[in-house]
CSV table of N, CA and C in Angstrom, one decimal:
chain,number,residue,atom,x,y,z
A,1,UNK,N,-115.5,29.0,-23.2
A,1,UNK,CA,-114.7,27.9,-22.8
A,1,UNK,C,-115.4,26.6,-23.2
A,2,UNK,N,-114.5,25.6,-23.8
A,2,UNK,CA,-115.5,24.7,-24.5
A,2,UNK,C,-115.3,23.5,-23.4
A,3,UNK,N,-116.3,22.4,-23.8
A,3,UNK,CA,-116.4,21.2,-22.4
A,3,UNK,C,-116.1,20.5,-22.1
A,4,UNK,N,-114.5,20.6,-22.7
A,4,UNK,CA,-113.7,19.7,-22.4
A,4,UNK,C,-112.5,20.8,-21.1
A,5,UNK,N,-112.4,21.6,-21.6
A,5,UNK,CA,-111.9,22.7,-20.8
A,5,UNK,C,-112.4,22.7,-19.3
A,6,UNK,N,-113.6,22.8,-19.3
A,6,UNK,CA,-114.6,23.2,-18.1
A,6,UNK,C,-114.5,21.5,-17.3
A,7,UNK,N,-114.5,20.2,-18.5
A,7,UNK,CA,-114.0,19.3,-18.1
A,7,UNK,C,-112.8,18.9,-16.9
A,8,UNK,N,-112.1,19.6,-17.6
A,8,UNK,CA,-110.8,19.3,-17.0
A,8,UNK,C,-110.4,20.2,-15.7
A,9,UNK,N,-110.7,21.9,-15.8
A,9,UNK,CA,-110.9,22.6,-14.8
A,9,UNK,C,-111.7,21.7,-13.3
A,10,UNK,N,-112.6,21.4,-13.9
A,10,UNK,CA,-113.4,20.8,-12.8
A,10,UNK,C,-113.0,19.7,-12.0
A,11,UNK,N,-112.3,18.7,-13.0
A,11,UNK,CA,-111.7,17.0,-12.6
A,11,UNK,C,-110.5,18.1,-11.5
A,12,UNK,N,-109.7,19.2,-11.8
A,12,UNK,CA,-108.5,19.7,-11.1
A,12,UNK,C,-108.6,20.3,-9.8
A,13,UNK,N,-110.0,20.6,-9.9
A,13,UNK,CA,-110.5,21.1,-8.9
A,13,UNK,C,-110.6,20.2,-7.3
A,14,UNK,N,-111.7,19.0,-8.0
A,14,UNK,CA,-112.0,17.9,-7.2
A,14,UNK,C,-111.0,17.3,-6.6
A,15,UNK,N,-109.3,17.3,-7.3
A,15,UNK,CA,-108.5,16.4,-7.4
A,15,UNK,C,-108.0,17.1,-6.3
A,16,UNK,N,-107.4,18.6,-5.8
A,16,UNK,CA,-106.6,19.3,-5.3
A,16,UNK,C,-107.9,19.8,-4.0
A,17,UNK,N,-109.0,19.5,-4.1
A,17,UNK,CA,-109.7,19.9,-3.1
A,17,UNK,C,-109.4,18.8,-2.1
A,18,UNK,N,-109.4,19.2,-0.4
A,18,UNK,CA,-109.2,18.6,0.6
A,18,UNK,C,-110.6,18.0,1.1
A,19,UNK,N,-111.2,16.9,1.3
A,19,UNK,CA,-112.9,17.2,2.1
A,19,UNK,C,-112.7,16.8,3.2
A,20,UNK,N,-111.7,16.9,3.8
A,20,UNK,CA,-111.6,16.8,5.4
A,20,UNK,C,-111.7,15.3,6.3
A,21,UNK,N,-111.4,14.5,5.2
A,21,UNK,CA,-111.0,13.1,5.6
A,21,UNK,C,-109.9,12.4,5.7
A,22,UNK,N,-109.3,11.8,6.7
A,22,UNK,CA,-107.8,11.4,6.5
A,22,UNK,C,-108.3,9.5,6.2
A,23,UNK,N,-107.8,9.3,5.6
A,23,UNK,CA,-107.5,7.6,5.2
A,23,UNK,C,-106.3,7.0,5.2
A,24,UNK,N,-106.0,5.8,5.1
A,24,UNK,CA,-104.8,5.0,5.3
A,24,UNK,C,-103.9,6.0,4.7
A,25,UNK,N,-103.8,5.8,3.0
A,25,UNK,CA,-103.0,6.3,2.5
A,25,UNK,C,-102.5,7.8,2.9
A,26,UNK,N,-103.2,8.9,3.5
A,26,UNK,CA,-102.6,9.8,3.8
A,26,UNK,C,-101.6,9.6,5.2
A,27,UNK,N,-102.2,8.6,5.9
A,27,UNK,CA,-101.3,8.5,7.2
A,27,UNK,C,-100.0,7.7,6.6
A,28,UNK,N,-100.1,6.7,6.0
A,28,UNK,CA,-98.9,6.0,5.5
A,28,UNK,C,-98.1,7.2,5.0
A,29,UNK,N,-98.5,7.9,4.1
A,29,UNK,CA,-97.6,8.7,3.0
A,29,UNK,C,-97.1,9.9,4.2
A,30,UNK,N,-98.1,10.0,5.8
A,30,UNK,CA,-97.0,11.1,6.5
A,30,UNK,C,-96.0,10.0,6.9
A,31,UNK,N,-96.8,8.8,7.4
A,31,UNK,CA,-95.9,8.3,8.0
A,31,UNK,C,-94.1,7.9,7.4
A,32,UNK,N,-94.1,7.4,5.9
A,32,UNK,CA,-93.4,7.5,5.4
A,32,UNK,C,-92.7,9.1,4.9
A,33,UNK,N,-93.0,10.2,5.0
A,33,UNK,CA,-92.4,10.9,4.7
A,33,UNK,C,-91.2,11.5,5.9
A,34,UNK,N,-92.1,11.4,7.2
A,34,UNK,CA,-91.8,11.7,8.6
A,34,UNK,C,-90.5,10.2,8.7
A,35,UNK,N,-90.5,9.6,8.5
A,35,UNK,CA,-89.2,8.5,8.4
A,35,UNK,C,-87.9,8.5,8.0
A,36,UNK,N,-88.5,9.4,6.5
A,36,UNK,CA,-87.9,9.5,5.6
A,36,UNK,C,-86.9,11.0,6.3
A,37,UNK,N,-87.6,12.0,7.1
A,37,UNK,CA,-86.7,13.2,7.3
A,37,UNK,C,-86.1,12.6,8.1
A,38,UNK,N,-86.4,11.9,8.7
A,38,UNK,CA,-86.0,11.3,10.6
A,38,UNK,C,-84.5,10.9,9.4
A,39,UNK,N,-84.6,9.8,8.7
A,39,UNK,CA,-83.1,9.4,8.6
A,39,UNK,C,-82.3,10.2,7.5
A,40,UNK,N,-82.5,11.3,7.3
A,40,UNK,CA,-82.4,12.2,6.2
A,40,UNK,C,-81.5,13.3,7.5
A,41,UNK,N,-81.6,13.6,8.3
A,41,UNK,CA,-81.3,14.6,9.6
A,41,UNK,C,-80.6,13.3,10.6
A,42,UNK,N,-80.7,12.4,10.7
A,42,UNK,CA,-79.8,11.3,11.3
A,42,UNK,C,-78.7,11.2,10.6
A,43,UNK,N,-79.0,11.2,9.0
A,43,UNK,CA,-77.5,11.0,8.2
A,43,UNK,C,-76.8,12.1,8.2
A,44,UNK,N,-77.4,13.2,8.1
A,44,UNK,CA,-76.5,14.7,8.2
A,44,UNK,C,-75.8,14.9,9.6
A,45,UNK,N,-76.6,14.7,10.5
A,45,UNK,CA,-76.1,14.4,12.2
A,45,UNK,C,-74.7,13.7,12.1
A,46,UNK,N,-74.9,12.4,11.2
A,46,UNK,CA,-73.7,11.5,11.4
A,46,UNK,C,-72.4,12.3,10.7
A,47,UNK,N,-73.1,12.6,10.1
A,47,UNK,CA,-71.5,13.5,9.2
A,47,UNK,C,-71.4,14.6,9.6
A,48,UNK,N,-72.3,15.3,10.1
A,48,UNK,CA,-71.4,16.3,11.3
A,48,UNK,C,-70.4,15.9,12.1
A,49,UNK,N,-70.9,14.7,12.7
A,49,UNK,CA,-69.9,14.7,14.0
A,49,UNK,C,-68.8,13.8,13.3
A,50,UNK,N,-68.7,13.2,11.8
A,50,UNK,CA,-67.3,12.9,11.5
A,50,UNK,C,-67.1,14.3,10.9
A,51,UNK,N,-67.2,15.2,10.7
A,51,UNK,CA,-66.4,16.2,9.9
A,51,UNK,C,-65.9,16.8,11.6
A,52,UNK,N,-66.8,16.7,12.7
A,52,UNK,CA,-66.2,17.2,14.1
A,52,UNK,C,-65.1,16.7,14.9
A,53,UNK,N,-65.1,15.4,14.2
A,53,UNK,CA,-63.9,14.4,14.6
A,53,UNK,C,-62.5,14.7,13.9
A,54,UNK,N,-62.9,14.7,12.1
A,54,UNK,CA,-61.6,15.1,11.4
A,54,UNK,C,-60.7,16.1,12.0
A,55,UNK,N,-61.9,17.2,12.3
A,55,UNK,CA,-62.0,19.0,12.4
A,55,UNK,C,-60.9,18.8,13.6
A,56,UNK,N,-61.1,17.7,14.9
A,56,UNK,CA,-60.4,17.7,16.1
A,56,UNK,C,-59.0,17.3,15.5
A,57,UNK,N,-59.6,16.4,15.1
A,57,UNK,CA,-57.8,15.9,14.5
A,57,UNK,C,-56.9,16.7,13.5
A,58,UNK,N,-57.0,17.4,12.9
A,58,UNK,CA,-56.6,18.6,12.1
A,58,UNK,C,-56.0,19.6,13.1
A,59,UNK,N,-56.8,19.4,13.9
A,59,UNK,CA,-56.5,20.7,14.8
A,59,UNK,C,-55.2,20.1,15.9
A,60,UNK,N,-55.6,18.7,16.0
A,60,UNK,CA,-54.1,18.2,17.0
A,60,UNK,C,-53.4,18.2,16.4
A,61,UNK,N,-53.2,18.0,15.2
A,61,UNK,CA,-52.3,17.6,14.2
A,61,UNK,C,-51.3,18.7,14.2
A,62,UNK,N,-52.3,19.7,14.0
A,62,UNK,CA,-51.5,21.1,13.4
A,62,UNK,C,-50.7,21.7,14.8
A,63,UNK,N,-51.1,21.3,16.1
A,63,UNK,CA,-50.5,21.6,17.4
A,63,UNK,C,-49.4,21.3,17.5
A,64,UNK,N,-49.5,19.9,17.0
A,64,UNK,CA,-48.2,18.7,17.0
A,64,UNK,C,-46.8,19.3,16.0
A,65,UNK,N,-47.3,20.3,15.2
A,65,UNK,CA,-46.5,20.6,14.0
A,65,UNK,C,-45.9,21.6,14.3
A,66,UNK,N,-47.1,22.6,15.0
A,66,UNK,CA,-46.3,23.9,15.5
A,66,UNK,C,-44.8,23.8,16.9
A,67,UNK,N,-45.6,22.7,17.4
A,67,UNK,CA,-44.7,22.3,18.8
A,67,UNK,C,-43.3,22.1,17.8
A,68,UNK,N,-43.2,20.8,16.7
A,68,UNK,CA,-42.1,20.6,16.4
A,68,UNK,C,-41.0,21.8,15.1
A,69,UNK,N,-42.4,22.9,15.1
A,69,UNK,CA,-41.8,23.5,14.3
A,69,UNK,C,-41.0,24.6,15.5
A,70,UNK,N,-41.7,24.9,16.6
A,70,UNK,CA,-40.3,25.5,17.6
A,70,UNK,C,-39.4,24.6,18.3
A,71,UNK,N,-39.4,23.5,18.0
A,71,UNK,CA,-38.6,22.7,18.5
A,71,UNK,C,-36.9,22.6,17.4
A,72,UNK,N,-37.5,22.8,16.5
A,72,UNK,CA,-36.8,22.7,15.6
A,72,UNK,C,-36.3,24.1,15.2
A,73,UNK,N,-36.8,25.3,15.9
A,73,UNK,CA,-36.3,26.9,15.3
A,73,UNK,C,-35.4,26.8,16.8
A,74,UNK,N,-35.6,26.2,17.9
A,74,UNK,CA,-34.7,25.9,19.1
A,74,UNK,C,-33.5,25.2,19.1
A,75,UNK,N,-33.8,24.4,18.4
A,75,UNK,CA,-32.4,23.3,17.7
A,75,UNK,C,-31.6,24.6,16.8
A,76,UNK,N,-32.1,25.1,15.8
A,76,UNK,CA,-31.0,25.8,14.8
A,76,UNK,C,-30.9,27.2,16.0
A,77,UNK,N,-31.1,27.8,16.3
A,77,UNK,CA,-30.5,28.6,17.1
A,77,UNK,C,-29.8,28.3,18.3
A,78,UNK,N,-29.9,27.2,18.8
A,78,UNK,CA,-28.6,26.3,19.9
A,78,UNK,C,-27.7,26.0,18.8
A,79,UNK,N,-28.0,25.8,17.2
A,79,UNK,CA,-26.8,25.2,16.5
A,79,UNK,C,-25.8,26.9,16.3
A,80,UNK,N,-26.5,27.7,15.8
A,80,UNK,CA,-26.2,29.0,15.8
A,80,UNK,C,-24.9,29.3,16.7
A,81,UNK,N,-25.6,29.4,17.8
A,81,UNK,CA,-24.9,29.4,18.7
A,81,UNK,C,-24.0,28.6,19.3
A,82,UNK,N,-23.9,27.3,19.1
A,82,UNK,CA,-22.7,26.8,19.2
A,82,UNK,C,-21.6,26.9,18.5
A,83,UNK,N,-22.2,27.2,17.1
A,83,UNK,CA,-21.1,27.6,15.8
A,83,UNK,C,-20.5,28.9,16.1
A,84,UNK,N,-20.8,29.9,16.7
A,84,UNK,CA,-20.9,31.5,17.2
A,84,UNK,C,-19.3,30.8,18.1
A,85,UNK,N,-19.8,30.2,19.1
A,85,UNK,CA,-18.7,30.3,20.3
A,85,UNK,C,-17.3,28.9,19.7
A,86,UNK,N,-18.1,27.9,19.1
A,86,UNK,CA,-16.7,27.3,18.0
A,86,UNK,C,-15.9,28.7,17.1
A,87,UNK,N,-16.6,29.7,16.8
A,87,UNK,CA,-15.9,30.1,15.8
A,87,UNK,C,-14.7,31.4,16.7
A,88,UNK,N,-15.4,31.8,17.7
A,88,UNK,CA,-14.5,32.4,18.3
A,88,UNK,C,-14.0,31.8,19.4
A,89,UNK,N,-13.9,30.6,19.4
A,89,UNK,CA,-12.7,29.6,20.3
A,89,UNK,C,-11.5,29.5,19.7
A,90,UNK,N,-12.1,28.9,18.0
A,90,UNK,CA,-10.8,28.6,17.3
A,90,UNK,C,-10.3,29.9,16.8
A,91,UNK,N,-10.9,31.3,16.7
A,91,UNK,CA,-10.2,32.6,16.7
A,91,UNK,C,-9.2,32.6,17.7
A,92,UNK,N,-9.7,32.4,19.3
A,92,UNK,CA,-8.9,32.8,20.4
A,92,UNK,C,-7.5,31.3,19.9
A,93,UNK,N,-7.7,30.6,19.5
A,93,UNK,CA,-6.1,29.6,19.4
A,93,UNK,C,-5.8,30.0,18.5
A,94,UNK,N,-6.3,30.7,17.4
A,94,UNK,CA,-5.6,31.5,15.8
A,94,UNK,C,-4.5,32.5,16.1
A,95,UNK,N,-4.8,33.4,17.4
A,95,UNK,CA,-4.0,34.3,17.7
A,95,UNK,C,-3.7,34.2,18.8
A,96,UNK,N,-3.3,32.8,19.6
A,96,UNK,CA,-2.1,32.4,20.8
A,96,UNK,C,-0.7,32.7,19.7
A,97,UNK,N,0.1,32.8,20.4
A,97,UNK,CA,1.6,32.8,19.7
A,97,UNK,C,2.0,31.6,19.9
C-alpha cells in the first residue's frame, strides 16, 4: 500500500470516527433535520385529511346519485304502468259497440 493510500485510509477514518463530543453544529444539523420531518409528516397529515374530505364527498355524492337513480327506475315503472292501464282503457272503449 503506498502513502498516499494509507494517507487517505487514515484522513477516512478520522473523518467517520465519532469522539464523543456533541458541538453546535451537530445540535443545529438535529435540530434542523427534526424540523424538517416535523413539517415533512405535517404536510402529509394535511393531505390526508384533504384526500378524507374529497373521499367524504365522493361518497355523498355517489348516495345522492344512487337515491336519484331509484327515483328515476320509480318514475319509469309508475310510467310503465300508467301506459299498461291507458292501453287497456282505450282497449275496453275499442270493443264497446
Amino acid at each position: 500500500m503506498s502513502d498516499t493510500e494509507q494517507a487517505q485510509r487514515n484522513a477516512e477514518a478520522r473523518r467517520w470516527k465519532f469522539d464523543g463530543t456533541v458541538n453546535l453544529g451537530h445540535v443545529l444539523t438535529a435540530a434542523v433535520m427534526l424540523i424538517g420531518g416535523l413539517g415533512v409528516w405535517t404536510q402529509g397529515r394535511e393531505v390526508m385529511i384533504r384526500q378524507d374530505a374529497r373521499l367524504a364527498l365522493v361518497e355523498t355524492t355517489m348516495t345522492e346519485v344512487k337515491s336519484n337513480l331509484n327515483k328515476i327506475s320509480e318514475s319509469q315503472q309508475l310510467a310503465i304502468r300508467t301506459q299498461d292501464k291507458l292501453a287497456a282503457t282505450l282497449d275496453a272503449i275499442s270493443r264497446k259497440p
